[in-house]
Amino acid sequence: MTRSRRCLDRRSGDTPMDLGRFIEEIREAPDYRGQIRWLAELPAREARHADLQVELHETVVRILEDLGIERLYVHQARAVEAALSGEHVVTVTGTASGKTLTYVIPLAQRLYERPSRRALLMYPTKALAQDQLRKLADFGAGTAFRAATYDGDTPGRERRRIKREAQVVLTNPDMLHIGILPYHHTWGDFFRNLEFVVLDEVHTYRGVFGSHTANVLRRLRRICAGYGSSPQFVACSATIGNPGELFAKLTGLQATVVDDDGAPQGRRFLMLWEPPEVEGQPMRRRSANLEAAELMVELVKAHVRTIVFVLARSVAELILRYAREGLEEFEDLAERIMSYRGGYLPEERREIERRLFEGELLGVISTTALEVGVDIGGLDAAILNGYPGTISSTWQQIGRSGRGQQDSLAALVALPGGVHRYLLDHPEYLLSAESERALIDPGNRYILAGHLLCAAFERPIEDADRALFGDQMEPILEILADPDNREGSDLPFVTRRTKWYWVDPDLYPAAEISLRSAGGPPWSIRLQGRGGGELLGTVDAGSAFRIVHPGAVYLHAGESYVVQELDLEDRTAWVKRRKVDYYTQPMTASQMRVLGWQQERGLPSGARALLGELEITSAVIGYRKVRQVTEQALGTEELALPTTTIETVGIALAPGEADVRALLEAGRDLMGSLHALEHAMIALLPIFAFCDARDVGGVSESDHDDLQGPVISVYDGYNGGVGIAEAAYDRLDDLLAAVAEQIAGCDCEDGCPACVQAPDCGDFNEPLDKEGALLLARRLVGQ
């Protein structure tokens, strides 16, 4: 869409853009090709208030008056009352509903009543902690009481002063894990007086990250008990299906749930945007990245402040490049858009946040890094370049626009693939689906084992700690303390009577455990050549082989770099700046071995569905080069990188002899049918389990040794699993029925990205048999 429009600069006082009119202009444009597949107008919602039934400190009352807050929303009032009565509380309401006040008011009340009290505020990101510190200033931080962020960016001299003087410490789970709990003896006064712990954005603590964080919080409670304190926990969350259960799994405590959202909301336009077919190629659609970039360009030209959410770092950089090219004629506007993602250096992220908050930027392309509530000022439009994986995340991203009572626009741009085809065919799902349950497993033996070593480093583990770490604690400790079970590892970990000790203070177990990745500390990305060695960014260990393999194109701040060397020993990718017109896609391959089954049941066709422990060995075996803009495949290159092995939980579908016979009699390819059904199941799994399709993997085999026949396996992509496979097993019938409907409703002949092809398939999507997959799916659900 390329058309001119009068630019309306809101900051200069021009009339705000009428978003309804903006949509009409899109539809009236000569190059419009029916991209808006579905449009809903959600009405504005009035605020609902409530009076507090508790008395606030006079200073807190005066602060609220100075801020112009005369009454609290219903959820704010109920949460504050529960917190001031000493209950553990979790508040679960929409984006921009004022959840911060639900813990800041009780926190300020406690401090003004008794200044010797201490509080720990934990946020999932450093940016959010620093953002909230600024908001605490309104309540006296920096004048009446001392508050400070304590994270990896805090200078050493400041750290010592914070430990001595700070009444409120704002941090993140990573720093609590690696930089506070192991050195608790230097925080003695703080832990002795710790009465208040805040967990913000708790919906982000799911999967591996949530399972790690749950163990960090158990270690925190254990350290507090050692100093004689037992703090109250107050949490906030975006809407999820199981807030009380998630809070309990994270902390080991029961909480009062406050979920009656009383905040106002402006009118919202919500649309599903489908890229049009490529002219002359009816089964191929235009790049979603280009469509998102062009929609962003039109919004920015109209001075509509816009955020684009993407699913991968590389896509953020691609869309930034495309959008800047689209704004070449508007040089001032091209400089007012930027990308934001993990891997940027801290000072780069802070500068982007500042420019957003102060209105210098009109647009930003972000990964989920900006999904959580950093205050980046009022935004008018949100473009979701792909379904984020869950209804909860979808509404969290949509809610980043339209703060307060202003109108807003949200557009979900459909990518190729199953879940997007499902949404295009069932748009009502976005409005009617209940928020998913957040899945974590603190008892995952691989995760728990590492945190037990960390706990032993902090203080000896006793039998009483079973109340925190569960019944698996002792068996895992016995394995860790037995030299015969260490496979050559020389852990300084011993047992004496009923206690377990870490006996080498110079070895530091927390440093070897990354909370956000299954593969350890992050890898560095450094610039090669003149001035070589400059740190360009980082990538988590679990993604390193996929993102910075040799030959990979790495995009950073709109510039392209090509990986020259991957140093496995130093965990460093060496890159050179190169101007290329293509990007790269990694290809992977996997093998499955059965370790043991937990559940099994028969399916209507005589097939078996199984849930159990699997060993998955996988490798990045090559990569594709794909031309930018046209998406033309330019060829593939092979790679010889080390394999990785995980022990996880998965489901297996083992078709029976009758299923195989039916496929062969219909002239279908057995392996192609299995492979296609595997792809379709993984693509739709986010609809039925709280996960991203990238959190799971799949393997299909026509004759598996352990099962003595054909099998499709879908598994959690993390050691020990985090509950995704169990959720998939519980809703397997629904999943297979949806897959059958999806494949049947696709007009292609032999399979396409909308039904059975996968963009990152390590076998080049070969073989695939669409009709065979449909036949098998229908048989498995008894159709």
Short mmCIF file of N, CA and C in Angstrom, two decimals, residues 544-636:
data_model
loop_
_atom_site.label_atom_id
_atom_site.label_comp_id
_atom_site.label_asym_id
_atom_site.label_seq_id
_atom_site.Cartn_x
_atom_site.Cartn_y
_atom_site.Cartn_z
N ALA A 544 21.89 -20.64 20.12
CA ALA A 544 23.11 -20.22 19.44
C ALA A 544 23.31 -20.92 18.11
N PHE A 545 23.16 -22.25 18.07
CA PHE A 545 23.42 -22.97 16.82
C PHE A 545 22.41 -22.60 15.74
N ARG A 546 21.21 -22.18 16.12
CA ARG A 546 20.20 -21.81 15.14
C ARG A 546 20.37 -20.37 14.65
N ILE A 547 20.86 -19.47 15.51
CA ILE A 547 20.90 -18.06 15.17
C ILE A 547 22.27 -17.63 14.64
N VAL A 548 23.36 -18.18 15.18
CA VAL A 548 24.70 -17.72 14.78
C VAL A 548 25.57 -18.88 14.32
N HIS A 549 24.99 -19.81 13.59
CA HIS A 549 25.78 -20.88 12.98
C HIS A 549 26.67 -20.28 11.89
N PRO A 550 27.74 -20.96 11.50
CA PRO A 550 28.57 -20.44 10.41
C PRO A 550 27.74 -20.17 9.15
N GLY A 551 27.92 -18.98 8.59
CA GLY A 551 27.16 -18.59 7.41
C GLY A 551 25.87 -17.87 7.69
N ALA A 552 25.44 -17.84 8.94
CA ALA A 552 24.16 -17.19 9.28
C ALA A 552 24.25 -15.68 9.06
N VAL A 553 23.16 -15.11 8.60
CA VAL A 553 23.05 -13.65 8.52
C VAL A 553 22.46 -13.17 9.84
N TYR A 554 23.21 -12.32 10.53
CA TYR A 554 22.77 -11.78 11.81
C TYR A 554 22.48 -10.30 11.61
N LEU A 555 21.27 -9.87 11.93
CA LEU A 555 20.86 -8.49 11.74
C LEU A 555 20.87 -7.75 13.07
N HIS A 556 21.43 -6.54 13.06
CA HIS A 556 21.55 -5.77 14.30
C HIS A 556 21.40 -4.29 13.96
N ALA A 557 20.37 -3.65 14.56
CA ALA A 557 20.11 -2.22 14.36
C ALA A 557 20.01 -1.87 12.88
N GLY A 558 19.41 -2.77 12.09
CA GLY A 558 19.21 -2.51 10.67
C GLY A 558 20.39 -2.85 9.79
N GLU A 559 21.53 -3.25 10.37
CA GLU A 559 22.72 -3.63 9.61
C GLU A 559 22.83 -5.15 9.57
N SER A 560 23.40 -5.68 8.48
CA SER A 560 23.54 -7.13 8.36
C SER A 560 24.99 -7.54 8.57
N TYR A 561 25.16 -8.68 9.24
CA TYR A 561 26.47 -9.26 9.52
C TYR A 561 26.39 -10.74 9.16
N VAL A 562 27.50 -11.31 8.71
CA VAL A 562 27.55 -12.72 8.38
C VAL A 562 28.51 -13.41 9.33
N VAL A 563 28.08 -14.54 9.91
CA VAL A 563 28.91 -15.27 10.86
C VAL A 563 30.05 -15.94 10.10
N GLN A 564 31.28 -15.62 10.50
CA GLN A 564 32.47 -16.18 9.87
C GLN A 564 32.96 -17.43 10.59
N GLU A 565 32.80 -17.42 11.90
CA GLU A 565 33.35 -18.52 12.71
C GLU A 565 32.53 -18.67 13.98
N LEU A 566 32.32 -19.90 14.40
CA LEU A 566 31.64 -20.18 15.66
C LEU A 566 32.63 -20.90 16.57
N ASP A 567 33.13 -20.20 17.57
CA ASP A 567 34.11 -20.75 18.50
C ASP A 567 33.37 -21.48 19.62
N LEU A 568 33.36 -22.82 19.53
CA LEU A 568 32.58 -23.61 20.49
C LEU A 568 33.17 -23.55 21.89
N GLU A 569 34.49 -23.45 21.98
CA GLU A 569 35.13 -23.45 23.30
C GLU A 569 34.90 -22.14 24.03
N ASP A 570 35.05 -21.01 23.31
CA ASP A 570 34.87 -19.71 23.94
C ASP A 570 33.42 -19.22 23.88
N ARG A 571 32.52 -20.01 23.28
CA ARG A 571 31.11 -19.65 23.16
C ARG A 571 30.95 -18.27 22.52
N THR A 572 31.62 -18.11 21.37
CA THR A 572 31.64 -16.82 20.68
C THR A 572 31.40 -17.01 19.19
N ALA A 573 30.52 -16.17 18.63
CA ALA A 573 30.32 -16.11 17.18
C ALA A 573 31.04 -14.88 16.67
N TRP A 574 31.93 -15.08 15.69
CA TRP A 574 32.67 -13.97 15.09
C TRP A 574 31.99 -13.60 13.78
N VAL A 575 31.66 -12.32 13.62
CA VAL A 575 30.90 -11.86 12.46
C VAL A 575 31.63 -10.73 11.74
N LYS A 576 31.27 -10.56 10.47
CA LYS A 576 31.73 -9.41 9.67
C LYS A 576 30.52 -8.72 9.08
N ARG A 577 30.62 -7.38 8.99
CA ARG A 577 29.53 -6.63 8.38
C ARG A 577 29.53 -6.90 6.88
N ARG A 578 28.38 -7.28 6.37
CA ARG A 578 28.22 -7.56 4.95
C ARG A 578 26.85 -7.04 4.50
N LYS A 579 26.81 -6.42 3.35
CA LYS A 579 25.52 -6.00 2.79
C LYS A 579 25.04 -7.12 1.89
N VAL A 580 24.05 -7.85 2.33
CA VAL A 580 23.52 -8.99 1.58
C VAL A 580 22.04 -8.77 1.34
N ASP A 581 21.53 -9.44 0.30
CA ASP A 581 20.10 -9.29 -0.04
C ASP A 581 19.31 -10.55 0.31
N TYR A 582 19.83 -11.32 1.25
CA TYR A 582 19.15 -12.54 1.66
C TYR A 582 19.22 -12.69 3.18
N TYR A 583 18.38 -13.57 3.73
CA TYR A 583 18.51 -13.95 5.12
C TYR A 583 18.61 -15.47 5.19
N THR A 584 18.91 -16.01 6.35
CA THR A 584 19.14 -17.45 6.48
C THR A 584 18.13 -18.08 7.43
N GLN A 585 17.81 -19.33 7.15
CA GLN A 585 16.91 -20.12 8.00
C GLN A 585 17.60 -21.43 8.35
N PRO A 586 17.73 -21.75 9.64
CA PRO A 586 18.39 -23.00 10.02
C PRO A 586 17.50 -24.20 9.76
N MET A 587 18.11 -25.35 9.52
CA MET A 587 17.38 -26.61 9.35
C MET A 587 17.89 -27.59 10.39
N THR A 588 16.97 -28.30 11.01
CA THR A 588 17.33 -29.22 12.08
C THR A 588 16.81 -30.62 11.80
N ALA A 589 17.41 -31.59 12.45
CA ALA A 589 16.96 -32.98 12.37
C ALA A 589 17.06 -33.60 13.75
N SER A 590 16.16 -34.55 14.04
CA SER A 590 16.11 -35.15 15.38
C SER A 590 15.83 -36.65 15.30
N GLN A 591 16.22 -37.35 16.38
CA GLN A 591 15.90 -38.76 16.56
C GLN A 591 15.33 -38.94 17.96
N MET A 592 14.42 -39.90 18.12
CA MET A 592 13.76 -40.15 19.41
C MET A 592 14.02 -41.56 19.90
N ARG A 593 14.26 -41.66 21.22
CA ARG A 593 14.37 -42.97 21.87
C ARG A 593 13.46 -42.97 23.10
N VAL A 594 12.72 -44.06 23.31
CA VAL A 594 11.78 -44.16 24.43
C VAL A 594 12.53 -44.54 25.70
N LEU A 595 12.29 -43.77 26.78
CA LEU A 595 12.86 -44.09 28.08
C LEU A 595 11.84 -44.76 29.00
N GLY A 596 10.57 -44.48 28.79
CA GLY A 596 9.52 -45.10 29.61
C GLY A 596 8.20 -44.38 29.44
N TRP A 597 7.11 -45.13 29.54
CA TRP A 597 5.77 -44.55 29.37
C TRP A 597 5.11 -44.31 30.70
N GLN A 598 4.35 -43.21 30.80
CA GLN A 598 3.59 -42.88 32.00
C GLN A 598 2.11 -43.18 31.84
N GLN A 599 1.58 -42.93 30.64
CA GLN A 599 0.16 -43.17 30.37
C GLN A 599 0.01 -43.72 28.96
N GLU A 600 -1.06 -44.50 28.76
CA GLU A 600 -1.34 -45.04 27.43
C GLU A 600 -2.84 -45.24 27.30
N ARG A 601 -3.37 -44.98 26.12
CA ARG A 601 -4.79 -45.25 25.86
C ARG A 601 -4.98 -45.56 24.38
N GLY A 602 -6.04 -46.27 24.11
CA GLY A 602 -6.36 -46.61 22.74
C GLY A 602 -7.18 -45.52 22.07
N LEU A 603 -7.05 -45.43 20.75
CA LEU A 603 -7.82 -44.49 19.94
C LEU A 603 -8.80 -45.28 19.09
N PRO A 604 -9.84 -44.61 18.57
CA PRO A 604 -10.92 -45.33 17.87
C PRO A 604 -10.46 -46.24 16.73
N SER A 605 -9.37 -45.89 16.07
CA SER A 605 -8.93 -46.69 14.91
C SER A 605 -8.12 -47.91 15.30
N GLY A 606 -7.83 -48.06 16.59
CA GLY A 606 -6.94 -49.12 17.04
C GLY A 606 -5.51 -48.63 17.27
N ALA A 607 -5.25 -47.36 17.00
CA ALA A 607 -3.94 -46.77 17.28
C ALA A 607 -3.79 -46.57 18.78
N ARG A 608 -2.55 -46.29 19.19
CA ARG A 608 -2.26 -46.02 20.61
C ARG A 608 -1.75 -44.60 20.76
N ALA A 609 -2.18 -43.95 21.84
CA ALA A 609 -1.63 -42.65 22.24
C ALA A 609 -0.88 -42.86 23.55
N LEU A 610 0.37 -42.40 23.60
CA LEU A 610 1.21 -42.63 24.76
C LEU A 610 1.81 -41.32 25.24
N LEU A 611 2.02 -41.24 26.55
CA LEU A 611 2.68 -40.09 27.18
C LEU A 611 3.82 -40.64 28.02
N GLY A 612 5.02 -40.11 27.83
CA GLY A 612 6.12 -40.64 28.61
C GLY A 612 7.41 -39.87 28.41
N GLU A 613 8.49 -40.48 28.91
CA GLU A 613 9.80 -39.85 28.86
C GLU A 613 10.55 -40.31 27.60
N LEU A 614 11.10 -39.32 26.91
CA LEU A 614 11.78 -39.58 25.65
C LEU A 614 13.19 -38.97 25.68
N GLU A 615 14.09 -39.59 24.95
CA GLU A 615 15.41 -39.00 24.72
C GLU A 615 15.44 -38.49 23.29
N ILE A 616 15.74 -37.21 23.13
CA ILE A 616 15.75 -36.58 21.81
C ILE A 616 17.17 -36.12 21.50
N THR A 617 17.71 -36.60 20.42
CA THR A 617 19.01 -36.15 19.94
C THR A 617 18.78 -35.32 18.68
N SER A 618 19.30 -34.09 18.66
CA SER A 618 19.02 -33.20 17.53
C SER A 618 20.28 -32.44 17.14
N ALA A 619 20.23 -31.88 15.94
CA ALA A 619 21.36 -31.11 15.42
C ALA A 619 20.87 -30.11 14.39
N VAL A 620 21.57 -28.99 14.28
CA VAL A 620 21.37 -28.07 13.16
C VAL A 620 22.21 -28.62 12.02
N ILE A 621 21.55 -29.07 10.95
CA ILE A 621 22.24 -29.79 9.89
C ILE A 621 22.53 -28.93 8.66
N GLY A 622 22.01 -27.71 8.64
CA GLY A 622 22.25 -26.86 7.49
C GLY A 622 21.43 -25.59 7.59
N TYR A 623 21.45 -24.83 6.52
CA TYR A 623 20.64 -23.61 6.50
C TYR A 623 20.28 -23.26 5.06
N ARG A 624 19.17 -22.52 4.94
CA ARG A 624 18.71 -22.01 3.65
C ARG A 624 19.06 -20.54 3.53
N LYS A 625 19.32 -20.12 2.31
CA LYS A 625 19.39 -18.70 2.00
C LYS A 625 18.09 -18.32 1.30
N VAL A 626 17.46 -17.25 1.78
CA VAL A 626 16.18 -16.81 1.22
C VAL A 626 16.29 -15.33 0.87
N ARG A 627 15.98 -15.00 -0.39
CA ARG A 627 16.10 -13.60 -0.83
C ARG A 627 15.07 -12.74 -0.12
N GLN A 628 15.53 -11.57 0.34
CA GLN A 628 14.62 -10.62 0.96
C GLN A 628 13.58 -10.14 -0.05
N VAL A 629 12.45 -9.76 0.46
CA VAL A 629 11.33 -9.20 -0.29
C VAL A 629 10.61 -10.28 -1.10
N THR A 630 11.33 -10.97 -2.02
CA THR A 630 10.65 -11.95 -2.87
C THR A 630 10.47 -13.30 -2.19
N GLU A 631 11.23 -13.56 -1.12
CA GLU A 631 11.18 -14.83 -0.40
C GLU A 631 11.62 -16.00 -1.29
N GLN A 632 12.39 -15.72 -2.33
CA GLN A 632 12.87 -16.78 -3.22
C GLN A 632 13.97 -17.59 -2.55
N ALA A 633 13.85 -18.92 -2.59
CA ALA A 633 14.89 -19.79 -2.03
C ALA A 633 16.12 -19.75 -2.92
N LEU A 634 17.29 -19.46 -2.35
CA LEU A 634 18.53 -19.30 -3.11
C LEU A 634 19.44 -20.51 -3.00
N GLY A 635 19.07 -21.49 -2.18
CA GLY A 635 19.91 -22.66 -2.03
C GLY A 635 20.15 -23.00 -0.58
N THR A 636 20.83 -24.08 -0.36
CA THR A 636 21.08 -24.56 0.99
C THR A 636 22.56 -24.88 1.17
#
